[in-house]
């Protein structure tokens, strides 16, 4: 297994992504929004777009991962980290051009961590809409003597959370979310999921990410996507469709918070950080 560490810093044009009002609504439904969030789930009176929507527009697809990262078994690939930084509210319909970059290939001992960045700019105005960063763990690909990468400190306050938001996921949640573009059979095919070691298909990590983004938007931004700044997490364990998500939020500053998402006593999203755009 050989990783192309010399490609770190390489950028490429990842092409354009267009979306419609229907796409934005379908994404909102896929991450659990419903009749209490009509601004995101209908086009009337003025449709808004959930701030986490750009994760389904990311531009990594423009590069061949094997050519870019190296020769590895894709079955060993795990989604480890996800962050988004918004520069403006996402319109309910539009076209964005993506520029992608391989930001790092890090040696984590037994495993390797690959970090990718995608910048999305509005085609009509040229304005930067969002930056999306993804961390991918490649199991068994570490030990090559490379840098471990930056370690960001994180702490959970020693007190009760300031907000707890509970969401029920649907038994068919993954079937709905996959319509926004991620057709990985791990989330829909029981036989495929069994080969991967799961009793049944699991929920997309980015679906759990979207549920959690809704909780942050509601509690910290008054449901105004224009106030949503950034959100980052580490994926800790899988979620099964139909399970209940508890989002625990601690306000740590005027425009800052940390959070975790749990299923029962199990942490599924960890080391969460959030920033609100200054008012």
Coordinates of C-alpha atoms in Angstrom, one line a residue:
X1 CA 0.0 0.0 0.0
X2 CA 1.8 3.1 -1.3
X3 CA 0.5 6.7 -0.5
X4 CA 1.4 9.6 -2.8
X5 CA 2.6 12.0 -0.1
X6 CA 4.2 14.2 -2.7
X7 CA 0.7 15.2 -3.9
X8 CA 0.0 17.2 -0.7
X9 CA -0.9 20.7 -1.8
X10 CA -2.1 19.6 -5.2
X11 CA -5.3 21.4 -6.3
X12 CA -7.7 20.7 -9.1
X13 CA -10.8 22.1 -10.7
X14 CA -13.6 19.8 -9.5
X15 CA -16.2 21.2 -11.9
X16 CA -19.7 22.7 -11.4
X17 CA -22.6 21.5 -9.2
X18 CA -26.1 22.8 -9.9
X19 CA -29.0 22.4 -7.6
X20 CA -32.7 23.3 -7.6
X21 CA -35.3 24.3 -5.0
X22 CA -36.4 20.6 -5.0
X23 CA -32.8 19.4 -4.2
X24 CA -32.6 21.7 -1.2
X25 CA -35.9 20.6 0.1
X26 CA -35.1 16.9 -0.5
X27 CA -31.9 17.4 1.5
X28 CA -33.8 19.0 4.3
X29 CA -36.2 16.1 4.5
X30 CA -33.3 13.7 4.3
X31 CA -31.8 15.1 7.5
X32 CA -35.1 15.1 9.4
X33 CA -36.6 18.5 8.8
X34 CA -40.4 18.5 8.6
X35 CA -43.6 20.5 9.3
X36 CA -41.9 22.6 12.0
X37 CA -39.3 23.9 9.6
X38 CA -41.4 24.9 6.6
X39 CA -38.9 27.5 5.5
X40 CA -36.6 24.7 4.6
X41 CA -39.1 22.1 3.5
X42 CA -41.3 24.2 1.2
X43 CA -40.8 26.9 -1.3
X44 CA -43.3 29.3 0.3
X45 CA -43.2 32.1 1.4
X46 CA -39.4 32.4 1.1
X47 CA -37.4 29.2 0.9
X48 CA -34.2 28.9 2.9
X49 CA -31.4 26.3 2.6
X50 CA -29.9 24.3 5.5
X51 CA -26.4 25.4 6.2
X52 CA -25.0 21.9 6.0
X53 CA -26.3 21.4 2.4
X54 CA -22.9 22.1 0.8
X55 CA -21.6 18.7 2.1
X56 CA -23.5 17.1 -0.8
X57 CA -22.0 19.6 -3.3
X58 CA -18.3 19.0 -2.3
X59 CA -15.9 18.8 -5.1
X60 CA -13.7 15.8 -4.3
X61 CA -15.2 13.8 -7.1
X62 CA -13.1 15.8 -9.7
X63 CA -10.0 13.9 -8.6
X64 CA -9.3 10.2 -8.9
X65 CA -8.6 9.1 -5.3
X66 CA -6.3 6.3 -6.4
X67 CA -4.2 8.6 -8.6
X68 CA -4.3 11.3 -6.0
X69 CA -3.7 9.4 -2.7
X70 CA -2.2 6.1 -3.8
X71 CA -2.9 2.4 -4.1
X72 CA -5.2 1.3 -1.3
X73 CA -8.2 -1.0 -0.6
X74 CA -11.3 1.2 -0.6
X75 CA -12.9 -1.2 1.8
X76 CA -10.4 0.1 4.4
X77 CA -11.6 3.7 3.9
X78 CA -13.5 5.4 6.8
X79 CA -15.1 8.8 7.0
X80 CA -13.3 10.2 10.0
X81 CA -13.8 14.0 10.1
X82 CA -16.1 16.7 8.6
X83 CA -16.2 20.4 8.8
X84 CA -17.9 23.2 7.0
X85 CA -17.3 27.0 7.0
X86 CA -20.0 29.2 5.4
X87 CA -19.1 32.5 3.9
X88 CA -22.7 33.4 2.9
X89 CA -26.2 31.8 3.1
X90 CA -26.7 29.1 0.5
X91 CA -29.4 30.1 -2.1
X92 CA -32.2 27.5 -2.6
X93 CA -31.1 27.1 -6.2
X94 CA -27.9 27.9 -8.0
X95 CA -24.6 26.7 -9.5
X96 CA -21.3 26.5 -7.8
X97 CA -17.8 25.7 -9.1
X98 CA -15.6 23.6 -6.8
X99 CA -11.9 23.8 -6.4
X100 CA -10.5 20.9 -4.4
X101 CA -7.1 20.4 -2.7
X102 CA -5.3 17.5 -1.0
X103 CA -4.4 19.3 2.2
X104 CA -2.5 16.5 4.0
X105 CA -1.6 12.8 4.3
X106 CA -0.9 12.1 8.0
X107 CA 0.7 9.1 9.7
X108 CA -1.5 8.1 12.7
X109 CA 0.5 5.0 13.6
X110 CA -1.4 2.0 12.4
X111 CA -3.7 4.1 10.1
X112 CA -3.3 7.1 7.7
X113 CA -5.5 10.2 7.7
X114 CA -6.1 12.0 4.4
X115 CA -7.5 15.5 4.5
X116 CA -9.3 17.1 1.6
X117 CA -10.6 20.6 1.1
X118 CA -13.3 21.8 -1.3
X119 CA -14.0 25.5 -1.9
X120 CA -17.4 26.3 -3.5
X121 CA -17.9 29.6 -5.4
X122 CA -21.1 30.9 -6.9
X123 CA -20.8 30.8 -10.7
X124 CA -22.9 33.9 -11.3
X125 CA -21.1 36.2 -8.9
X126 CA -17.8 34.5 -8.2
X127 CA -18.4 34.9 -4.4
X128 CA -17.1 32.1 -2.1
X129 CA -20.1 30.3 -0.6
X130 CA -18.5 27.6 1.6
X131 CA -15.4 25.6 2.4
X132 CA -15.9 21.9 3.1
X133 CA -13.2 19.8 4.7
X134 CA -13.2 16.0 4.9
X135 CA -10.9 13.6 6.8
X136 CA -10.6 10.1 5.5
X137 CA -9.0 7.3 7.6
X138 CA -7.3 4.5 5.6
X139 CA -7.0 1.6 8.0
X140 CA -3.6 -0.1 8.0
X141 CA -1.9 2.5 5.8
X142 CA 0.0 4.2 8.6
X143 CA 3.6 3.7 9.8
X144 CA 5.2 5.4 6.9
X145 CA 7.1 7.9 9.0
X146 CA 5.1 11.0 7.9
X147 CA 3.9 13.9 10.0
X148 CA 1.0 13.2 12.4
X149 CA -0.7 16.4 11.5
X150 CA -2.1 19.2 13.6
X151 CA -3.8 18.2 16.9
X152 CA -6.6 20.5 17.8
X153 CA -7.4 20.7 21.5
X154 CA -11.0 20.1 22.6
X155 CA -12.7 19.9 25.9
X156 CA -16.2 19.1 27.2
X157 CA -17.2 21.5 30.0
X158 CA -17.7 19.8 33.4
X159 CA -21.3 20.8 33.7
X160 CA -24.7 20.0 32.2
X161 CA -25.2 21.0 28.6
X162 CA -26.8 24.4 27.9
X163 CA -29.0 22.8 25.3
X164 CA -30.2 19.2 24.6
X165 CA -32.0 18.6 21.3
X166 CA -33.5 15.2 20.7
X167 CA -34.4 13.9 17.2
X168 CA -36.0 10.6 16.2
X169 CA -34.6 9.2 13.0
X170 CA -36.9 7.2 10.7
X171 CA -36.4 3.5 10.0
X172 CA -36.1 4.5 6.3
X173 CA -34.0 7.6 6.9
X174 CA -31.1 6.3 4.9
X175 CA -33.3 5.6 1.9
X176 CA -34.5 9.2 1.9
X177 CA -31.0 10.7 2.5
X178 CA -29.4 8.7 -0.2
X179 CA -31.5 10.6 -2.8
X180 CA -29.2 13.6 -2.2
X181 CA -26.4 11.7 -3.9
X182 CA -24.7 9.1 -1.7
X183 CA -25.9 5.8 -3.1
X184 CA -23.3 3.7 -1.2
X185 CA -25.1 0.3 -0.7
X186 CA -23.8 0.2 2.8
X187 CA -26.8 2.4 3.7
X188 CA -29.4 0.5 1.7
X189 CA -28.5 -3.1 0.9
X190 CA -28.7 -5.6 3.8
X191 CA -26.4 -8.1 2.2
X192 CA -23.7 -5.5 1.5
X193 CA -24.0 -4.2 5.1
X194 CA -23.7 -7.8 6.4
X195 CA -20.4 -8.2 4.5
X196 CA -19.2 -5.0 6.1
X197 CA -20.0 -6.5 9.6
X198 CA -23.3 -4.8 10.3
X199 CA -26.6 -6.4 11.1
X200 CA -28.4 -4.1 8.8
X201 CA -27.7 -0.9 6.7
X202 CA -26.3 2.0 8.7
X203 CA -27.2 5.7 8.5
X204 CA -24.9 7.9 6.5
X205 CA -22.5 9.8 8.8
X206 CA -23.3 13.0 6.9
X207 CA -27.0 12.4 7.6
X208 CA -26.3 12.4 11.3
X209 CA -24.1 15.5 10.7
X210 CA -27.1 17.2 9.0
X211 CA -29.4 16.4 12.0
X212 CA -26.9 17.8 14.3
X213 CA -26.5 21.0 12.2
X214 CA -30.3 21.5 12.5
X215 CA -30.0 21.4 16.3
X216 CA -27.2 24.0 16.2
X217 CA -29.1 26.2 13.8
X218 CA -32.2 26.1 16.0
X219 CA -30.6 26.6 19.4
X220 CA -27.7 29.0 18.6
X221 CA -28.9 30.8 15.4
X222 CA -32.6 31.2 16.0
X223 CA -33.1 29.1 12.8
X224 CA -31.4 31.9 10.8
X225 CA -28.9 30.3 8.3
X226 CA -27.3 33.7 7.9
X227 CA -25.9 33.4 11.4
X228 CA -24.4 29.9 10.9
X229 CA -20.6 30.2 10.7
X230 CA -18.8 26.8 11.0
X231 CA -19.2 23.3 12.3
X232 CA -16.7 20.5 12.7
X233 CA -16.9 16.9 14.1
X234 CA -15.2 13.6 14.3
X235 CA -17.3 10.5 13.5
X236 CA -17.1 8.2 16.5
X237 CA -19.5 5.3 15.8
X238 CA -22.3 4.4 13.4
X239 CA -26.0 5.1 13.7
X240 CA -28.8 2.8 12.7
X241 CA -31.9 4.2 11.0
X242 CA -34.7 4.5 13.6
X243 CA -32.4 5.3 16.5
X244 CA -32.8 8.5 18.6
X245 CA -30.2 11.2 18.5
X246 CA -29.4 13.5 21.4
X247 CA -27.4 16.6 20.6
X248 CA -25.7 18.0 23.7
X249 CA -24.5 21.6 23.3
X250 CA -22.3 23.7 25.6
X251 CA -22.0 27.4 24.9
X252 CA -18.4 28.4 25.5
X253 CA -18.3 32.0 24.3
X254 CA -20.3 34.8 22.7
X255 CA -20.2 33.1 19.3
X256 CA -18.8 29.6 20.1
X257 CA -20.0 26.3 21.3
X258 CA -18.9 22.6 21.6
X259 CA -21.2 19.7 21.2
X260 CA -21.5 15.9 21.0
X261 CA -24.2 13.7 19.4
X262 CA -25.2 10.6 21.3
X263 CA -27.3 7.5 20.8
X264 CA -28.2 6.4 24.3
X265 CA -24.8 6.4 26.1
X266 CA -22.8 6.0 22.9
X267 CA -21.1 9.0 21.4
X268 CA -21.6 9.0 17.6
X269 CA -20.3 12.5 16.8
X270 CA -17.5 13.7 18.9
X271 CA -15.2 16.7 19.4
X272 CA -17.8 19.0 17.9
X273 CA -17.1 22.7 17.5
X274 CA -19.4 25.5 16.3
X275 CA -18.9 29.2 15.6
X276 CA -21.7 31.7 14.9
X277 CA -21.1 34.6 12.7
X278 CA -20.7 37.7 14.9
X279 CA -23.8 39.8 15.1

